[in-house]
C-alpha positions as semicolon CSV with decimal commas, in nm:
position;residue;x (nm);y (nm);z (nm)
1;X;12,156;10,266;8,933
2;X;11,949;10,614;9,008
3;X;11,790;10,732;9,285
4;X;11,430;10,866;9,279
5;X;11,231;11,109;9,515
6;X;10,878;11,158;9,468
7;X;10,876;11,519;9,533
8;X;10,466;11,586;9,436
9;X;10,160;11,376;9,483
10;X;10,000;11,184;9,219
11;X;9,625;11,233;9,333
12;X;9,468;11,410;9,014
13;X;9,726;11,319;8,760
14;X;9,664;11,099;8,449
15;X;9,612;10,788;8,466
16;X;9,905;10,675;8,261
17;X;10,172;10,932;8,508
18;X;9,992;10,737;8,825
19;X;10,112;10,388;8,662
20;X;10,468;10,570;8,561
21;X;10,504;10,633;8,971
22;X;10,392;10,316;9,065
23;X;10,608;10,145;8,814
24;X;10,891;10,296;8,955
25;X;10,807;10,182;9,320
26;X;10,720;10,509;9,448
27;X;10,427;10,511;9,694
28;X;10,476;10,786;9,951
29;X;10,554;11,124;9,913
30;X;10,978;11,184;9,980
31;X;11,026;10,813;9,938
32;X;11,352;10,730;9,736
33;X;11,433;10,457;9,574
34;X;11,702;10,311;9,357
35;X;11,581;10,203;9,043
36;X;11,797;10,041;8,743
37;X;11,931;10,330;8,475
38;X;11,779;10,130;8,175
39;X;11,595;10,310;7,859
40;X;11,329;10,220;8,033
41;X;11,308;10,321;8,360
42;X;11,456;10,642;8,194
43;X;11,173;10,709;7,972
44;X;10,924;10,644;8,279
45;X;11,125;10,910;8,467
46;X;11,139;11,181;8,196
47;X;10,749;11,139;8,173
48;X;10,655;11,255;8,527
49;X;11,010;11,494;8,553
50;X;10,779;11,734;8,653
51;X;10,675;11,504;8,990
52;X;11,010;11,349;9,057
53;X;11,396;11,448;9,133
54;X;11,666;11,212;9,046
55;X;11,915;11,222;9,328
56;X;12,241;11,046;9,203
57;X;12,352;10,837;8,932
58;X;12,613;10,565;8,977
């Protein structure tokens, strides 16, 4: 398990790095959640690194 922060807003991103956050289960802005450390939550993470911060790993 991982825990995400959304740490900047979506509103005027691309389409497909809106879907990434909401895929995740982000929705607010400093909202963390724990999300499962598969390949593919990974690969959802590294595509908006530049809007979210990984808190811990476990």
């Amino acid at each position: 398990m991982m825990k995400v922060t959304l740490m900047r807003s979506p509103n005027g991103r691309l389409a497909s790095h809106k879907a990434c956050v909401q895929g995740l289960g982000l929705r607010r802005m400093h909202q963390v959640v724990e999300v499962e450390d598969t390949p593919c939550t990974r690969g959802m993470v590294n595509k908006v690194s530049y809007m979210v911060k990984i808190l811990e790993e476990s």
